[in-house]
Tab-separated table of C-alpha atoms in Angstrom:
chain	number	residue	atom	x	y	z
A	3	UNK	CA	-18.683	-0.986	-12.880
A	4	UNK	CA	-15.084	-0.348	-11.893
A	5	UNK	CA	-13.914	-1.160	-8.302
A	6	UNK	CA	-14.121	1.366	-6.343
A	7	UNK	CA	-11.981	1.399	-4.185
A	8	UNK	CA	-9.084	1.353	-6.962
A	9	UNK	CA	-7.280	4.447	-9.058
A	10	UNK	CA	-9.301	2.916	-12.025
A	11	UNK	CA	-11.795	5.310	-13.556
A	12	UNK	CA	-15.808	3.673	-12.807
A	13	UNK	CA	-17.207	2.305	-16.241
A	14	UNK	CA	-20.343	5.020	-15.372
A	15	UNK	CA	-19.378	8.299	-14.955
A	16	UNK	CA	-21.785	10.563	-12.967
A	17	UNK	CA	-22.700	12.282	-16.033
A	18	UNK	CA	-23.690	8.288	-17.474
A	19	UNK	CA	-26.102	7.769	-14.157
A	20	UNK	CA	-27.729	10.999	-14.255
A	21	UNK	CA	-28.385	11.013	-17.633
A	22	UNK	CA	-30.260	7.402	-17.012
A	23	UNK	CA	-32.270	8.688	-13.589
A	24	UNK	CA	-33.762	11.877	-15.411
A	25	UNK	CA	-34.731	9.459	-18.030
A	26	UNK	CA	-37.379	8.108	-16.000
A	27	UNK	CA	-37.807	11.313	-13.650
A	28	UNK	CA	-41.659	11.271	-12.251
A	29	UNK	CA	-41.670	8.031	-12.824
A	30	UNK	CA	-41.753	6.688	-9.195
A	31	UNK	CA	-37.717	6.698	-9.435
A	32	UNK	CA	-37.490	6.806	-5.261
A	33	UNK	CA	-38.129	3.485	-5.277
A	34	UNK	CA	-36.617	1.685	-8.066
A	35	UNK	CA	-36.750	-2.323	-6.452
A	36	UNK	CA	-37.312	-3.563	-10.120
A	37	UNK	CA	-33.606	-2.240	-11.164
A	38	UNK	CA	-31.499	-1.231	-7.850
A	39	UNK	CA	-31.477	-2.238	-4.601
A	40	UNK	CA	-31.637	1.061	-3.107
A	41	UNK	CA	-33.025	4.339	-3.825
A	42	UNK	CA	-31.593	6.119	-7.019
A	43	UNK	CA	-30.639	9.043	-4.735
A	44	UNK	CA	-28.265	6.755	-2.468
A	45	UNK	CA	-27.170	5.190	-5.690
A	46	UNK	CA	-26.210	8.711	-6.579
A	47	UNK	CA	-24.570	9.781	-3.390
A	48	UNK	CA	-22.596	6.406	-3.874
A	49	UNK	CA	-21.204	7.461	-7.187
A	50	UNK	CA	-20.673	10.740	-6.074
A	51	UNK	CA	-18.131	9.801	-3.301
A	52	UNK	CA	-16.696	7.008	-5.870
A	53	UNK	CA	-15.923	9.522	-8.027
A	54	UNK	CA	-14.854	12.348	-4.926
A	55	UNK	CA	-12.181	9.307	-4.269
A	56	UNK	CA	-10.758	8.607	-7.973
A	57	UNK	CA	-10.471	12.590	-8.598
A	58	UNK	CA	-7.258	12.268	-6.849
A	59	UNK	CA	-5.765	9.558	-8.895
A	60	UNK	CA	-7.000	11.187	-12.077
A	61	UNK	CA	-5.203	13.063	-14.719
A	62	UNK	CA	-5.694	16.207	-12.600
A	63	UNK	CA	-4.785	14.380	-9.206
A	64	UNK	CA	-7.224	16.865	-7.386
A	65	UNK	CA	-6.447	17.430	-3.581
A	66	UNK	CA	-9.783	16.131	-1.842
A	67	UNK	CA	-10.586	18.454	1.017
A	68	UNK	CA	-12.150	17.375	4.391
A	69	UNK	CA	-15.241	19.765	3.952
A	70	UNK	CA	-16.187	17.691	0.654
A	71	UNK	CA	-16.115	14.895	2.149
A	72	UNK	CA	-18.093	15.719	5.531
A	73	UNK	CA	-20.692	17.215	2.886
A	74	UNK	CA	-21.192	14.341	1.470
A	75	UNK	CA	-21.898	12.597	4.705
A	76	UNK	CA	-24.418	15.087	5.621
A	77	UNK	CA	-26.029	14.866	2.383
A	78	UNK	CA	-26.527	11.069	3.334
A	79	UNK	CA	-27.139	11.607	6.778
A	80	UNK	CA	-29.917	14.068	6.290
A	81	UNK	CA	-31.402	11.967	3.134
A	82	UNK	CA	-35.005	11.310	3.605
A	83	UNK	CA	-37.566	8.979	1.193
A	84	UNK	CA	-39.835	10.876	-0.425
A	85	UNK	CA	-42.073	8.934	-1.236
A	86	UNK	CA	-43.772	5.293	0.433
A	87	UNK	CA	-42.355	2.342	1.476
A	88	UNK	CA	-43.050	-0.647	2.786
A	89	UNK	CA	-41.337	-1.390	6.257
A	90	UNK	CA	-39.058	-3.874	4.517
A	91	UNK	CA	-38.092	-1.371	1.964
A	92	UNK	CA	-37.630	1.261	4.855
A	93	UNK	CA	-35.279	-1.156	6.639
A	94	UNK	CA	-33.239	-2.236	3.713
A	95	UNK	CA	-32.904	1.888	2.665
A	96	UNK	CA	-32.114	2.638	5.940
A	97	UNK	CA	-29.212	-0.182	6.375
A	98	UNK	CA	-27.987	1.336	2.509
A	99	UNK	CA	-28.188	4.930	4.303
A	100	UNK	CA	-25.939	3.728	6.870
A	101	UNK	CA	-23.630	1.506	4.964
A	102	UNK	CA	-22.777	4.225	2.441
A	103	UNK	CA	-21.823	6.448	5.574
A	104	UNK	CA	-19.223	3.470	6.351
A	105	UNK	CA	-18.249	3.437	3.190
A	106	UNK	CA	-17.030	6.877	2.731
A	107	UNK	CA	-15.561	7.148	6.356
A	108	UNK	CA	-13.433	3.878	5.172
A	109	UNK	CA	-12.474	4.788	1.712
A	110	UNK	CA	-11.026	8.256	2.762
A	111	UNK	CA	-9.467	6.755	6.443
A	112	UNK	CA	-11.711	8.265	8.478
A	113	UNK	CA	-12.487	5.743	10.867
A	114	UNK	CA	-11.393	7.501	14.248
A	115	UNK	CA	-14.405	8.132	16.011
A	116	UNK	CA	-14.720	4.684	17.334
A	117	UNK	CA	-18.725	5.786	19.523
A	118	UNK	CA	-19.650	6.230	15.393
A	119	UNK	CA	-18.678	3.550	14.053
A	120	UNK	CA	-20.330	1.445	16.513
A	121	UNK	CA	-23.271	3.372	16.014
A	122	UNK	CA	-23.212	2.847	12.304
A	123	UNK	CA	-22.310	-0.732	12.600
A	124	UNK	CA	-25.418	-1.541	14.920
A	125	UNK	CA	-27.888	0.390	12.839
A	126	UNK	CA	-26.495	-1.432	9.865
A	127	UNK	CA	-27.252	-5.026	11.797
A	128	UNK	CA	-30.626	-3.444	13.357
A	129	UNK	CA	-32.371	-2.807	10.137
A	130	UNK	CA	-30.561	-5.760	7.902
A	131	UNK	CA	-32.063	-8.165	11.273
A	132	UNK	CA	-35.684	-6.788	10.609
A	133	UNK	CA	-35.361	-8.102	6.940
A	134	UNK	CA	-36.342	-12.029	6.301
A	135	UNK	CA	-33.020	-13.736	5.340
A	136	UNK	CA	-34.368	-15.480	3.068
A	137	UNK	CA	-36.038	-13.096	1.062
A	138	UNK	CA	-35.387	-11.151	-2.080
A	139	UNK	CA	-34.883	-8.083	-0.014
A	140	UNK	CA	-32.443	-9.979	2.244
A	141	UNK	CA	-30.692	-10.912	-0.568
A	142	UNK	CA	-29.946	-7.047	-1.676
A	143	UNK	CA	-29.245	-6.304	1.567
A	144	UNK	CA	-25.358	-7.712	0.869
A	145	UNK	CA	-23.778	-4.438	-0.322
A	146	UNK	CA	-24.799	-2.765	3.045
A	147	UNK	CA	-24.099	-5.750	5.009
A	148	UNK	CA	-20.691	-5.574	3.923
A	149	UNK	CA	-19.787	-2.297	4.697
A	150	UNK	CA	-20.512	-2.871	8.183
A	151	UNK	CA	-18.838	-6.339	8.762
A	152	UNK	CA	-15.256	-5.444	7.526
A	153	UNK	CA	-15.094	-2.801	10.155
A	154	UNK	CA	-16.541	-4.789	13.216
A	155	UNK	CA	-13.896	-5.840	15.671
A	156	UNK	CA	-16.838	-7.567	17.989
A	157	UNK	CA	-16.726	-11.452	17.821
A	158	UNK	CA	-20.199	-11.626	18.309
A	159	UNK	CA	-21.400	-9.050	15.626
A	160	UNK	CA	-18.460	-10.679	13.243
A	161	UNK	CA	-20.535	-14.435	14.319
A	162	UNK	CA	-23.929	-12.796	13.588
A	163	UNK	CA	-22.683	-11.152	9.929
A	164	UNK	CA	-20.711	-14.842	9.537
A	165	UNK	CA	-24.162	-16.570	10.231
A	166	UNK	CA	-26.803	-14.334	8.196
A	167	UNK	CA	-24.272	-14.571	5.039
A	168	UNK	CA	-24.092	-18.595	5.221
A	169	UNK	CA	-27.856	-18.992	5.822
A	170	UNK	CA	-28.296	-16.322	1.963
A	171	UNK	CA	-25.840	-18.743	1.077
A	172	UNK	CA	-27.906	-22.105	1.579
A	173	UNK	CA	-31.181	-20.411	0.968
A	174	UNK	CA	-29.774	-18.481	-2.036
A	175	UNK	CA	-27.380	-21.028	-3.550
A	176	UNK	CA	-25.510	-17.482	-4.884
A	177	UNK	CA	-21.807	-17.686	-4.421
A	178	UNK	CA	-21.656	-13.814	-3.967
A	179	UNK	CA	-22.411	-14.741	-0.410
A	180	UNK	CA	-19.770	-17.133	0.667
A	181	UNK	CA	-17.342	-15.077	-1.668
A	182	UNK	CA	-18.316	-11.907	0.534
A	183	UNK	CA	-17.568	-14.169	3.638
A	184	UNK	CA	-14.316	-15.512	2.544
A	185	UNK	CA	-12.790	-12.393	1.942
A	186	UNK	CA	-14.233	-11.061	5.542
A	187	UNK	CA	-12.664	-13.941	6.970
A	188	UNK	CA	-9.297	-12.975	5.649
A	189	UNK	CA	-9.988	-9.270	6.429
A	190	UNK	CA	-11.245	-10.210	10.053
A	191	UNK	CA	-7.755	-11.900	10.510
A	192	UNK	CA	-5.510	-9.056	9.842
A	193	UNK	CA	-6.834	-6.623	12.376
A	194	UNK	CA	-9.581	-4.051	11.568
A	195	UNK	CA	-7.012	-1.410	10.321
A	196	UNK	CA	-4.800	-3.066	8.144
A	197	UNK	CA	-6.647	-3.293	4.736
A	198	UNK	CA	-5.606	-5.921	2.345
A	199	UNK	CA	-6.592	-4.168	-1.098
A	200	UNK	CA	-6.610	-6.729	-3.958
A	201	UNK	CA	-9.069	-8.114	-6.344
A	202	UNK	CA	-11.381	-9.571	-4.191
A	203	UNK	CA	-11.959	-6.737	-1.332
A	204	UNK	CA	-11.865	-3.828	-4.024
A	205	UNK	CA	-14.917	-5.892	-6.127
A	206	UNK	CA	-17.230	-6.544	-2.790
A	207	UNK	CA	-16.867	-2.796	-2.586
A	208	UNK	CA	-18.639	-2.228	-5.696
Protein backbone atom coordinates (compact mmCIF):
# COMPACT_ATOMS: atom_id res chain seq x y z
CA UNK A 1 0.00 0.00 0.00
CA UNK A 2 1.33 3.48 -0.69
CA UNK A 3 2.39 5.74 2.26
CA UNK A 4 0.02 7.64 3.26
CA UNK A 5 0.99 10.32 4.33
CA UNK A 6 2.77 11.15 0.84
CA UNK A 7 1.29 12.87 -2.64
CA UNK A 8 1.69 9.23 -3.99
CA UNK A 9 -1.55 7.67 -5.14
CA UNK A 10 -2.38 4.27 -2.47
CA UNK A 11 -1.74 0.95 -4.51
CA UNK A 12 -5.77 0.20 -3.42
CA UNK A 13 -8.04 2.58 -4.44
CA UNK A 14 -11.37 2.72 -2.51
CA UNK A 15 -13.10 1.31 -5.38
CA UNK A 16 -10.17 -1.90 -5.02
CA UNK A 17 -11.26 -2.35 -1.06
CA UNK A 18 -14.84 -2.20 -1.54
CA UNK A 19 -14.97 -4.32 -4.24
CA UNK A 20 -12.98 -7.03 -1.87
CA UNK A 21 -15.38 -6.33 1.47
CA UNK A 22 -18.73 -6.93 -0.55
CA UNK A 23 -17.04 -9.99 -1.72
CA UNK A 24 -17.46 -11.61 1.46
CA UNK A 25 -20.55 -9.38 2.68
CA UNK A 26 -22.68 -11.64 5.36
CA UNK A 27 -19.92 -13.36 5.87
CA UNK A 28 -19.09 -12.26 9.49
CA UNK A 29 -16.91 -9.32 7.76
CA UNK A 30 -17.17 -7.09 11.28
CA UNK A 31 -14.72 -9.05 12.54
CA UNK A 32 -12.20 -10.05 10.10
CA UNK A 33 -9.02 -11.14 12.81
CA UNK A 34 -8.02 -13.89 10.20
CA UNK A 35 -7.07 -11.00 7.49
CA UNK A 36 -7.02 -7.37 9.28
CA UNK A 37 -6.38 -6.23 12.42
CA UNK A 38 -9.35 -4.17 12.76
CA UNK A 39 -12.80 -4.11 11.63
CA UNK A 40 -13.31 -3.78 7.75
CA UNK A 41 -15.41 -0.67 8.48
CA UNK A 42 -12.37 1.21 10.28
CA UNK A 43 -10.25 -0.21 7.54
CA UNK A 44 -12.63 1.64 5.31
CA UNK A 45 -12.87 4.90 7.14
CA UNK A 46 -8.94 4.66 7.03
CA UNK A 47 -8.85 4.58 3.29
CA UNK A 48 -11.40 6.97 3.04
CA UNK A 49 -9.44 9.81 4.80
CA UNK A 50 -6.14 8.42 2.89
CA UNK A 51 -7.69 9.08 -0.07
CA UNK A 52 -9.71 12.63 1.36
CA UNK A 53 -5.76 13.63 1.87
CA UNK A 54 -4.15 12.60 -1.68
CA UNK A 55 -7.31 14.28 -3.57
CA UNK A 56 -5.43 17.41 -3.15
CA UNK A 57 -2.21 16.35 -4.65
CA UNK A 58 -4.02 14.60 -7.47
CA UNK A 59 -4.45 15.52 -11.04
CA UNK A 60 -7.51 17.56 -9.98
CA UNK A 61 -5.72 19.08 -6.79
CA UNK A 62 -9.24 19.21 -5.06
CA UNK A 63 -9.57 21.89 -2.21
CA UNK A 64 -10.38 19.63 0.97
CA UNK A 65 -12.97 21.43 3.04
CA UNK A 66 -13.13 21.40 6.91
CA UNK A 67 -16.77 19.91 6.94
CA UNK A 68 -15.30 16.68 5.06
CA UNK A 69 -13.02 16.22 7.21
CA UNK A 70 -15.01 16.73 10.65
CA UNK A 71 -17.48 14.15 8.85
CA UNK A 72 -15.23 11.81 8.70
CA UNK A 73 -14.36 12.07 12.33
CA UNK A 74 -17.87 11.71 13.30
CA UNK A 75 -18.33 8.83 11.15
CA UNK A 76 -15.47 7.23 13.35
CA UNK A 77 -16.49 8.67 16.42
CA UNK A 78 -20.01 7.43 16.27
CA UNK A 79 -18.83 3.85 14.72
CA UNK A 80 -20.24 1.06 16.69
CA UNK A 81 -19.49 -3.07 16.27
CA UNK A 82 -22.19 -4.72 15.12
CA UNK A 83 -21.70 -7.67 15.86
CA UNK A 84 -19.66 -9.76 19.08
CA UNK A 85 -16.49 -9.49 20.38
CA UNK A 86 -14.44 -10.70 22.72
CA UNK A 87 -13.14 -8.06 25.34
CA UNK A 88 -9.71 -8.28 23.74
CA UNK A 89 -11.12 -7.67 20.36
CA UNK A 90 -13.28 -4.76 21.90
CA UNK A 91 -10.11 -3.20 23.32
CA UNK A 92 -7.91 -3.54 20.34
CA UNK A 93 -11.12 -1.97 18.01
CA UNK A 94 -11.56 0.54 20.34
CA UNK A 95 -7.66 1.69 20.51
CA UNK A 96 -8.01 1.42 16.20
CA UNK A 97 -11.26 3.73 16.73
CA UNK A 98 -9.22 6.14 18.50
CA UNK A 99 -5.98 5.98 16.66
CA UNK A 100 -7.64 6.61 13.29
CA UNK A 101 -9.21 9.83 14.98
CA UNK A 102 -5.37 10.85 15.60
CA UNK A 103 -4.60 10.04 12.49
CA UNK A 104 -6.81 12.26 10.56
CA UNK A 105 -6.50 15.25 13.09
CA UNK A 106 -2.52 14.83 12.28
CA UNK A 107 -2.53 14.29 8.61
CA UNK A 108 -4.75 17.43 7.90
CA UNK A 109 -2.90 19.72 11.00
CA UNK A 110 -5.52 19.67 13.15
CA UNK A 111 -3.98 19.12 16.31
CA UNK A 112 -5.10 22.36 18.30
CA UNK A 113 -7.37 21.21 20.78
CA UNK A 114 -4.73 20.09 23.12
CA UNK A 115 -7.96 18.61 26.20
CA UNK A 116 -8.54 16.11 22.80
CA UNK A 117 -5.68 15.01 22.10
CA UNK A 118 -4.96 14.02 25.52
CA UNK A 119 -8.13 12.41 25.59
CA UNK A 120 -7.40 10.43 22.49
CA UNK A 121 -3.92 9.67 23.53
CA UNK A 122 -5.07 8.08 26.97
CA UNK A 123 -7.88 6.07 25.48
CA UNK A 124 -5.39 4.88 22.93
CA UNK A 125 -2.91 3.65 26.02
CA UNK A 126 -6.16 2.55 28.15
CA UNK A 127 -7.41 -0.04 25.80
CA UNK A 128 -3.80 -1.06 24.09
CA UNK A 129 -2.81 -1.63 28.34
CA UNK A 130 -5.87 -4.08 28.69
CA UNK A 131 -4.34 -6.19 25.78
CA UNK A 132 -1.52 -8.97 26.81
CA UNK A 133 1.77 -7.68 25.26
CA UNK A 134 2.67 -10.57 24.32
CA UNK A 135 -0.09 -11.74 22.46
CA UNK A 136 -1.16 -11.91 18.86
CA UNK A 137 -3.61 -9.17 19.52
CA UNK A 138 -0.87 -7.08 21.17
CA UNK A 139 1.05 -7.52 18.35
CA UNK A 140 -1.72 -5.79 15.90
CA UNK A 141 -2.19 -3.36 18.23
CA UNK A 142 1.12 -1.38 16.60
CA UNK A 143 -0.70 0.68 13.95
CA UNK A 144 -2.89 2.28 16.75
CA UNK A 145 -0.14 2.43 19.13
CA UNK A 146 1.62 4.56 16.85
CA UNK A 147 -0.71 7.07 16.17
CA UNK A 148 -0.85 7.95 19.66
CA UNK A 149 2.92 7.96 20.62
CA UNK A 150 4.18 10.47 17.92
CA UNK A 151 1.86 13.03 19.33
CA UNK A 152 2.54 12.53 23.16
CA UNK A 153 4.68 15.25 24.64
CA UNK A 154 4.39 13.38 28.31
CA UNK A 155 7.73 11.67 29.33
CA UNK A 156 5.98 9.20 31.11
CA UNK A 157 3.35 8.14 28.42
CA UNK A 158 6.46 8.49 25.74
CA UNK A 159 8.43 5.78 28.63
CA UNK A 160 5.29 3.59 28.75
CA UNK A 161 4.82 3.49 24.58
CA UNK A 162 9.01 3.16 24.65
CA UNK A 163 8.57 0.12 27.08
CA UNK A 164 5.41 -1.87 25.60
CA UNK A 165 7.19 -1.58 21.97
CA UNK A 166 10.65 -3.14 23.31
CA UNK A 167 8.93 -5.87 25.38
CA UNK A 168 6.71 -6.89 21.34
CA UNK A 169 10.13 -6.53 20.40
CA UNK A 170 11.81 -9.34 22.66
CA UNK A 171 8.67 -11.36 22.83
CA UNK A 172 8.01 -10.89 19.08
CA UNK A 173 11.54 -10.94 17.65
CA UNK A 174 9.66 -8.60 14.68
CA UNK A 175 11.78 -5.67 13.76
CA UNK A 176 8.58 -3.62 12.89
CA UNK A 177 8.70 -2.88 16.57
CA UNK A 178 12.06 -1.43 17.26
CA UNK A 179 11.79 0.19 13.67
CA UNK A 180 8.45 1.92 14.97
CA UNK A 181 10.54 2.98 18.11
CA UNK A 182 13.49 4.32 16.35
CA UNK A 183 11.73 6.56 14.28
CA UNK A 184 9.59 7.80 17.55
CA UNK A 185 12.75 8.40 19.10
CA UNK A 186 13.84 10.73 16.38
CA UNK A 187 10.30 12.23 16.17
CA UNK A 188 10.16 12.61 20.10
CA UNK A 189 13.42 14.72 19.72
CA UNK A 190 12.28 17.35 17.40
CA UNK A 191 9.35 18.65 19.36
CA UNK A 192 5.77 17.32 18.88
CA UNK A 193 5.01 19.83 16.01
CA UNK A 194 7.74 19.72 13.79
CA UNK A 195 7.18 16.58 11.58
CA UNK A 196 10.11 15.05 9.92
CA UNK A 197 8.35 13.42 6.74
CA UNK A 198 10.69 10.89 5.04
CA UNK A 199 10.70 7.27 4.32
CA UNK A 200 10.54 5.91 7.52
CA UNK A 201 7.65 8.11 9.35
CA UNK A 202 5.44 8.17 6.06
CA UNK A 203 5.68 3.94 6.01
CA UNK A 204 4.76 3.51 9.99
CA UNK A 205 1.78 5.54 8.87
CA UNK A 206 0.57 2.95 6.64
Amino acid sequence: MGSTSSSRSSTFSVADVQSFTKSIEGHNCNWSSDLLACPISLLEAILDITSLYKSQFGPKNSNVSLDQILLQKRRVLSWQSSGAQSDIQWHLTEAFRYGIILYLLRLFNLMTDLTELRLMTKNVICHIGAIPTSSGWGYQSIWPLFQAAIVVTCDGERNWFRLRLIEMQQSSGCSVNAGALKVLERQWSLGSTDWEWGSDLELMLV
